[in-house]
XYZ file of C-alpha atoms in Angstrom:
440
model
C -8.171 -23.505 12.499
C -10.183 -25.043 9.676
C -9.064 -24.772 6.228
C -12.736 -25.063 4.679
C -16.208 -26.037 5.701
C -16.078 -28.909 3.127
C -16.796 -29.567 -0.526
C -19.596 -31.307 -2.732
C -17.950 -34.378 -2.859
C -16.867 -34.082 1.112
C -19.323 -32.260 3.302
C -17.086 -32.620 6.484
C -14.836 -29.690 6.911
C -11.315 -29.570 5.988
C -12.045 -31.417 2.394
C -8.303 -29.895 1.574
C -6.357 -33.053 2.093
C -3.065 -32.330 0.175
C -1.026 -30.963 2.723
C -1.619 -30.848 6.794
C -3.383 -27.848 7.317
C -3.361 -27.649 11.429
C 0.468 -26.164 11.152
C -0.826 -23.545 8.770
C 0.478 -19.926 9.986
C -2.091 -17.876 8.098
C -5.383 -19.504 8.827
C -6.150 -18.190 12.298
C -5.044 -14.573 11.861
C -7.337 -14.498 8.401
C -10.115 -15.712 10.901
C -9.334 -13.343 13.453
C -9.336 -10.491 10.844
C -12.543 -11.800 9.495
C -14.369 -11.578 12.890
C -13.443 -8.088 14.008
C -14.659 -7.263 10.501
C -17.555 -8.427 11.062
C -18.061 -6.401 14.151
C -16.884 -3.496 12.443
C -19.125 -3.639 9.248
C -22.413 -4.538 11.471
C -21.976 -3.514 15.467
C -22.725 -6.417 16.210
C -21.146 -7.658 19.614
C -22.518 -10.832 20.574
C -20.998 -12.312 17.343
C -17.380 -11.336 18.852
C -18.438 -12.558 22.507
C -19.650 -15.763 20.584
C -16.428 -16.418 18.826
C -14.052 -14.973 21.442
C -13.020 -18.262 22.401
C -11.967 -19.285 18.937
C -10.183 -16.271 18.718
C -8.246 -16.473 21.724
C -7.788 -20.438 21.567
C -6.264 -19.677 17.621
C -3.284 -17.313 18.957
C -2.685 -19.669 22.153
C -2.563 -22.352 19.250
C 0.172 -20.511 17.201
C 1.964 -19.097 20.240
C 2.848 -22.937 21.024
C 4.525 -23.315 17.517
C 6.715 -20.429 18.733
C 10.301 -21.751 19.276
C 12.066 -20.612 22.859
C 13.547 -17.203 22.363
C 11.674 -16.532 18.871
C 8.911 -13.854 18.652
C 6.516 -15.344 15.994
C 5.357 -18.616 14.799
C 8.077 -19.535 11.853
C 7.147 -20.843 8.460
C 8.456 -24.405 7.579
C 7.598 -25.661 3.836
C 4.516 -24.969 2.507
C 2.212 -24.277 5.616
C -0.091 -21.276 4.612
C -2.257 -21.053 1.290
C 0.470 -20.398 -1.225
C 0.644 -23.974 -0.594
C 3.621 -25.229 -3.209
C 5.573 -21.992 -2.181
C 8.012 -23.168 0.145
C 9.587 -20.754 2.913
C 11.869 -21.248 5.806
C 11.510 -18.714 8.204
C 10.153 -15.307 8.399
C 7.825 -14.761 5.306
C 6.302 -11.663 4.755
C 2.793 -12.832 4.160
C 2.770 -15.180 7.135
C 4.181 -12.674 9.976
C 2.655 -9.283 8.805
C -0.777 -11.935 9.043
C 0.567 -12.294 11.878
C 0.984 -9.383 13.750
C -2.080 -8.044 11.439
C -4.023 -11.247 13.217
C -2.678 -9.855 16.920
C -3.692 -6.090 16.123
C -7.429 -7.089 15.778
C -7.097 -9.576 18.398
C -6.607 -6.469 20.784
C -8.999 -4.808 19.585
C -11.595 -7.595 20.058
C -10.156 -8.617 23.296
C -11.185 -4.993 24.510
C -14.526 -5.154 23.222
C -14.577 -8.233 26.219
C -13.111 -6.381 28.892
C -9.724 -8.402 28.054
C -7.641 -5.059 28.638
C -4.354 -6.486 30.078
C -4.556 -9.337 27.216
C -5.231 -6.553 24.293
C -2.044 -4.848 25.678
C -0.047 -8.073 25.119
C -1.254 -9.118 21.664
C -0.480 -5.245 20.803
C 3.054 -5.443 21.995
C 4.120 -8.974 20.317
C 2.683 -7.856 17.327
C 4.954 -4.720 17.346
C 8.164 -7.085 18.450
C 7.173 -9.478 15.609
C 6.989 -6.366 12.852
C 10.068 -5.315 13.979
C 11.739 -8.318 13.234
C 9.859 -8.551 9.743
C 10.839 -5.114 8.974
C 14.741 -4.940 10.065
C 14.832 -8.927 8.180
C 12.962 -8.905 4.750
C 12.649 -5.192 4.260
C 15.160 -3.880 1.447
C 16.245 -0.247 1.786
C 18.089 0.092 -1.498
C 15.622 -1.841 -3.676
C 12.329 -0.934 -2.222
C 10.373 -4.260 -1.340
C 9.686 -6.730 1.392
C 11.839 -10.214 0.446
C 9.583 -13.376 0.192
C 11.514 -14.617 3.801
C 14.317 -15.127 5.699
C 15.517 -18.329 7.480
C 16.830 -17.180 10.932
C 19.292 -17.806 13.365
C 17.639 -19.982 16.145
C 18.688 -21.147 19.691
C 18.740 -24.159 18.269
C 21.191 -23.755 15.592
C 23.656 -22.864 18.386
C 25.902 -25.026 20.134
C 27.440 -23.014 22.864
C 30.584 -23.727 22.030
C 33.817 -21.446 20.451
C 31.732 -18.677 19.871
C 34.598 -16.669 21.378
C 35.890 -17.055 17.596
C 33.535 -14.648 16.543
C 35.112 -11.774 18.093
C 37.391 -11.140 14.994
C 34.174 -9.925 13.490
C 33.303 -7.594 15.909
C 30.475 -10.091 17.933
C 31.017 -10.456 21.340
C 28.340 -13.550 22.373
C 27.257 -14.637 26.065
C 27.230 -18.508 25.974
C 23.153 -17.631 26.432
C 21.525 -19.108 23.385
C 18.782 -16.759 23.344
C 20.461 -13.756 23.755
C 23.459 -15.093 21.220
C 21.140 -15.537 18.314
C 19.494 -11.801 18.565
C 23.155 -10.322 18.414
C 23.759 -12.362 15.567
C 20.070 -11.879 13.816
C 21.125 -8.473 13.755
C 24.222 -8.656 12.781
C 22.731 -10.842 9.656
C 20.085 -8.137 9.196
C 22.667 -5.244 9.346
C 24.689 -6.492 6.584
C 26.314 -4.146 4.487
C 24.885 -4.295 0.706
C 28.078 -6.296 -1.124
C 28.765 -5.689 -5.013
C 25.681 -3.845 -5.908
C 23.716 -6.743 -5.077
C 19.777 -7.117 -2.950
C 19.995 -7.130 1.088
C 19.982 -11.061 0.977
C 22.546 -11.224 -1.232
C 24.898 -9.543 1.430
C 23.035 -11.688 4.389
C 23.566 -14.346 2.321
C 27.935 -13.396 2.542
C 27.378 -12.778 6.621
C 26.004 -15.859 7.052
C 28.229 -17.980 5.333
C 31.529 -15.516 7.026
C 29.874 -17.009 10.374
C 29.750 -20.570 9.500
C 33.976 -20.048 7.890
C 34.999 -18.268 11.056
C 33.493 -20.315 13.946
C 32.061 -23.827 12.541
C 32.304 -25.178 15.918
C 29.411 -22.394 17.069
C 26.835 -23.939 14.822
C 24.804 -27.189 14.746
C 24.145 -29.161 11.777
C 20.805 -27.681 11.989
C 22.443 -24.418 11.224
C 24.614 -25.317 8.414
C 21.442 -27.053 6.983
C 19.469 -23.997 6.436
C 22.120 -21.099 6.166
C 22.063 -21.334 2.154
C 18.547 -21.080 1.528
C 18.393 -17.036 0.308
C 16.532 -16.057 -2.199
C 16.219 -12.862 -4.361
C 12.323 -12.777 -5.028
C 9.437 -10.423 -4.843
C 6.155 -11.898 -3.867
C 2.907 -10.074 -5.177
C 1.234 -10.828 -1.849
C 3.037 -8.792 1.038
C 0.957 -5.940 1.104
C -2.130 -8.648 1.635
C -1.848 -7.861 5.534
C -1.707 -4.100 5.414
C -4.601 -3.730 2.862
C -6.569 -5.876 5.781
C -5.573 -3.593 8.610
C -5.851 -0.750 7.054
C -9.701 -1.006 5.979
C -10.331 -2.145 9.288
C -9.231 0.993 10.524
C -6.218 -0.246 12.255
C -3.861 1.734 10.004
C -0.604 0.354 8.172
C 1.303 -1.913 9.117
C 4.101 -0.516 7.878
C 5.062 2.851 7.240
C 3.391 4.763 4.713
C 6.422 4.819 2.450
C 7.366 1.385 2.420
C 4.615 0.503 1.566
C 4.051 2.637 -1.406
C 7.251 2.140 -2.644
C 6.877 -1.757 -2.508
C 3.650 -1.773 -4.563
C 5.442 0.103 -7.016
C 8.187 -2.516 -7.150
C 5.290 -5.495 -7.381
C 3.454 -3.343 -10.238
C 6.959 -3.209 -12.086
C 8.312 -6.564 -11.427
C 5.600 -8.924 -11.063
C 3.235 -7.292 -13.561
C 4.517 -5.217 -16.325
C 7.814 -7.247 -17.143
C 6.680 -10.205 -16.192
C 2.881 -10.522 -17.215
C 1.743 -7.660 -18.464
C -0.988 -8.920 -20.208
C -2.196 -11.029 -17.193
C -1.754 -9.649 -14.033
C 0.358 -9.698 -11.123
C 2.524 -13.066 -10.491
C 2.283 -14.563 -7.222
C 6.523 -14.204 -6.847
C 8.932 -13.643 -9.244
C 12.820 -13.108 -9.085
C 13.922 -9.539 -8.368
C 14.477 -8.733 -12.196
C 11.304 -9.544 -12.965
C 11.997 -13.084 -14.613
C 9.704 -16.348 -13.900
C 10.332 -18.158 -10.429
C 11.009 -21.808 -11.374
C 8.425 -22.824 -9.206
C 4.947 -22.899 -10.740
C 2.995 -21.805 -8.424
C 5.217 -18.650 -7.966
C 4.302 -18.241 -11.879
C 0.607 -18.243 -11.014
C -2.151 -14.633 -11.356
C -4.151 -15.673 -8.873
C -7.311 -13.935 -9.328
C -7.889 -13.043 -5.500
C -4.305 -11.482 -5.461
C -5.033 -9.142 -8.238
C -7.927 -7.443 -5.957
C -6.005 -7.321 -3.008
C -3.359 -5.791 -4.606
C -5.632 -2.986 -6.601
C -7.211 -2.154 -3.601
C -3.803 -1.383 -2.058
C -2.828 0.562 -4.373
C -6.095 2.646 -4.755
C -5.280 2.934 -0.878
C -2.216 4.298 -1.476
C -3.641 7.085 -4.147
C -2.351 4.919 -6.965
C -5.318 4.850 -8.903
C -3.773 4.810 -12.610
C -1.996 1.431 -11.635
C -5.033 -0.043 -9.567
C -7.461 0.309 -12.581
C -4.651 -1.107 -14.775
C -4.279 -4.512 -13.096
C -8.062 -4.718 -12.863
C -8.943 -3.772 -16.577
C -6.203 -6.470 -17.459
C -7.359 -9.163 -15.284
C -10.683 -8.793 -16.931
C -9.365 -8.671 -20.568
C -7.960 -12.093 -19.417
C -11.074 -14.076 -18.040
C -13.237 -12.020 -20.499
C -11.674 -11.604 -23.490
C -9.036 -13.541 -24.151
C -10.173 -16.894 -21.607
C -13.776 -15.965 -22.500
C -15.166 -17.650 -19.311
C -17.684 -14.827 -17.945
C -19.390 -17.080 -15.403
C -16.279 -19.203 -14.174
C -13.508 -17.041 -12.844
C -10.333 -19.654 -12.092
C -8.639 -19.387 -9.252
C -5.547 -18.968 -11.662
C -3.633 -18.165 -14.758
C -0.046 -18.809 -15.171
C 2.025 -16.960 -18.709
C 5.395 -18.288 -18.384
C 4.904 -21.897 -19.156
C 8.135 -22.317 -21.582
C 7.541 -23.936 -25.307
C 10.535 -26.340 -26.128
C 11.329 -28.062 -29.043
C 10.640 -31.898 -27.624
C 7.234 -30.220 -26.974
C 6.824 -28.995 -30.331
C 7.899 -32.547 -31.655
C 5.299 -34.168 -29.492
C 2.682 -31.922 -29.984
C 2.680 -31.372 -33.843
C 4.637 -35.148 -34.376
C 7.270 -33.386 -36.294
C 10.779 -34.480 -37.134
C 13.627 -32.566 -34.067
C 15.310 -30.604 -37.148
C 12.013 -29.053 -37.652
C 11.099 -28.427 -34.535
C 14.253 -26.576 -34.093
C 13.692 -24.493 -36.844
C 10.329 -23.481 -35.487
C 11.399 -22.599 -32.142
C 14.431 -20.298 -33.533
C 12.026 -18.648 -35.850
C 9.304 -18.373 -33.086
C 11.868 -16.784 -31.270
C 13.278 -14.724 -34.055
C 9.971 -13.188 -35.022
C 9.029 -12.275 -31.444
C 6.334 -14.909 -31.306
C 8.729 -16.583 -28.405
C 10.673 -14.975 -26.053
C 14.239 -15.616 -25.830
C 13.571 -18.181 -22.830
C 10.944 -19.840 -24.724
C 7.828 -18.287 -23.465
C 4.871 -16.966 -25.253
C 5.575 -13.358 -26.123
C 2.268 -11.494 -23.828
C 2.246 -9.420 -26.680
C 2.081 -12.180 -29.666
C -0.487 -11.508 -32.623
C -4.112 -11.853 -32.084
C -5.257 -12.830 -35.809
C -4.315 -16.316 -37.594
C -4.075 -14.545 -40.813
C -1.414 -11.958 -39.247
C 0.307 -15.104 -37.589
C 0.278 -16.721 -40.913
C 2.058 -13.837 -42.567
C 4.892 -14.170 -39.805
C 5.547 -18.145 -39.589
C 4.245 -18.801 -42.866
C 7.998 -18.557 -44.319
C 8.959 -21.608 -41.578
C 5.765 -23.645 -40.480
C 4.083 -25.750 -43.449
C 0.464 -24.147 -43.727
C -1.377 -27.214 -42.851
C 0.149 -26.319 -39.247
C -0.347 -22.668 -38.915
C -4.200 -22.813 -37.540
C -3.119 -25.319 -34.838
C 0.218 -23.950 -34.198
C -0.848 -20.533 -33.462
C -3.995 -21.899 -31.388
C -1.616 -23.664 -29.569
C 0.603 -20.935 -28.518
C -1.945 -19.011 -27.044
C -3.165 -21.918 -24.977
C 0.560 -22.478 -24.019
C 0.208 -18.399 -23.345
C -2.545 -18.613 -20.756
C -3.181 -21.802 -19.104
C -5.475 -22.441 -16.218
C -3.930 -23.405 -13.101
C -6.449 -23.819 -10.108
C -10.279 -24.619 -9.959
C -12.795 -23.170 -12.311
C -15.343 -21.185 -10.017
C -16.516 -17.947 -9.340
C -15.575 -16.271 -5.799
C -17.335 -13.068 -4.843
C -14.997 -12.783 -1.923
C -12.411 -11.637 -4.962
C -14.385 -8.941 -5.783
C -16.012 -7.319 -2.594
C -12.033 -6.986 -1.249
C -12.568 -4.114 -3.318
C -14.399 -1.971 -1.308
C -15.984 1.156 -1.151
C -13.069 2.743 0.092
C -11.233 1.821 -2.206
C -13.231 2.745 -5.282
């Protein structure tokens, strides 16, 4: 699947050259999703006979990506849009697109007479949600985890696994059946020391690799350390799709509700409250190091309002949406050229301040421990959200530390540092009609 139909400077499609987009997982179900809504907005059925072929050649395409005894397509680096996002695995976003993808793939494939074929896209998308559910989703917490790397045939050698009987696993020497006994095993971890359900997957796996080393390939002991604690703002993308298509949740009712909450919480109000929701941030609500985890994407913030209008959380919806607009609006003043992005947690250091203001280090220390003294910084050197609006107010705060021929461009320059721009300047209705009727 095509990534875009070109640029201005490019008119041949796939302009997008940074990365290699035909191993993308999320392209073709987005496309599949787009063309039963298309039927479903307009009745209009030669459109899905004319792009049946595209539709069935796209899941054939990720099908063959599928590894021998795996149920979905796995993620490997940064194959899907979040493009400098790396996961190794089962992501959230990726599979529920997914098995979203293969739910309107039956239901196009029965608008053809496919009947047989709907039936089988229906049942791998329920095996695949299974597997996202009993992997990423986190009981005790309440939220989907960005992904988890499984164990693969692959990763197996067929060899001593009779070791792993002192843990209660009795394996078959079958590679395929060996790694679902121990998938679930990994899945079915016990929560250890009050910490998240990777945390304690994180122990199970690494008890595996102690007790039977000889089981595992270097493959295996490659990948077993990659868990991460994180909450990404986009896993209820997939569900919001499905379920104005009239295809329902994807997950139940409760999960989901209880997952926007944790997004609205962790991703928004204690991380950028003043912003919008952060594409992934750690489970406490503190930046991601990577930046584009960092990023308000502007396309995110409407997906996730309309989920939770859809899930009768109207208070929060109307919150994210009136603060995305005080940011392009009031405080980026930009009215005609939405960004893609924003990012808030860019960090102010004191080599920064020395290179920005060409100040002396002993001064530049004594700004940032002041900055961070009088709330203008927070403690990990990030603009305070909150951080005064007027230059005379700022002056009456920093005026005791920062000469005054520096207070105009100081404080200018915090803001900036406050609210950068992070992806192309341009204005995409698509944002804003994700907000449908429905939802309003």
């Amino acid at each position: 699947m095509i990534h875009d139909l070109g640029s201005p400077f490019d008119i041949k499609p796939d302009a997008y050259t940074w990365h290699n987009v035909k191993e993308w997982k999320d392209l073709a179900p987005k496309y599949i999703l787009m063309v039963y809504r298309h039927y479903k907005m307009t009745g209009n059925i030669k459109v899905v006979e004319n792009c049946w072929q595209a539709v069935e050649e796209s899941i054939d395409y990720l099908k063959n990506l599928i590894v021998e005894g795996d149920e979905l397509p796995l993620t490997r680096g940064t194959d899907d849009t979040f493009d400098n996002l790396s996961s190794h695995g089962i992501s959230i976003y990726c599979a529920s697109l997914w098995a979203a993808g293969l739910n309107a793939a039956s239901e196009l494939a029965k608008l053809v007479g496919k009947t047989e074929l709907a039936e089988a896209y229906i049942s791998q998308g329920q095996k695949s949600l299974a597997l996202v559910e009993r992997g990423l989703w986190d009981e005790k917490n309440g939220y989907f985890h960005f992904f988890v790397t499984p164990i693969q045939s692959v990763h197996l050698t067929g060899e001593s696994f009779q070791d792993l009987e002192t843990l209660g696993l009795t394996l078959t020497g079958d590679k395929c059946r060996d790694k679902e006994i121990l998938n679930e095993y990994l899945d079915n971890a016990h929560y250890c020391g009050g910490g998240s359900k990777l945390k304690s997957r994180f122990a199970a796996k690494r008890l595996l690799a102690d007790v039977a080393p000889q089981a595992f390939t270097d493959e295996f002991q490659k990948y077993w350390n990659w868990t991460l604690t994180t909450v990404s703002g986009m896993q209820c993308s997939p569900t919001v799709m499905t379920k104005l298509l009239g295809l329902g949740d994807l997950f139940e009712s409760g999960k989901v509700e209880r997952s926007l909450e944790y997004i609205y919480q962790t991703n928004f109000k204690r991380n950028s409250p003043k912003l919008g929701i952060a594409n992934m941030t750690l489970s406490d609500g503190m930046p991601h190091d990577a930046f584009q985890a960092q990023d308000v994407w502007i396309g995110v913030q409407f997906s996730v309002a309309t989920a939770l209008r859809l899930a009768g959380k109207n208070v929060q919806a109307i919150d994210v949406l009136d603060t995305v607009y005080d940011a392009l609006y009031h405080q980026a003043k930009i009215p005609f050229a939405a960004p893609e992005g924003f990012n808030c947690s860019v960090q102010v250091t004191t080599g920064e301040l020395m290179n920005q203001f060409d100040i002396e280090a002993d001064v530049a220390t004594n700004w940032f421990e002041n900055l961070i003294a009088s709330g203008c910084l927070l403690v990990d050197g990030r603009v305070n959200p909150d951080i005064c609006e007027s230059t005379a107010e700022f002056a009456d705060i920093a005026g005791s530390y920062v000469e005054q021929s520096y207070l105009d461009e100081l404080h200018l320059w915090l803001k900036n540092t406050g609210l950068k721009y992070t992806a192309g300047r341009y204005f995409r209705p698509g944002m804003i009609f994700a907000y449908l009727n429905e939802a309003l």
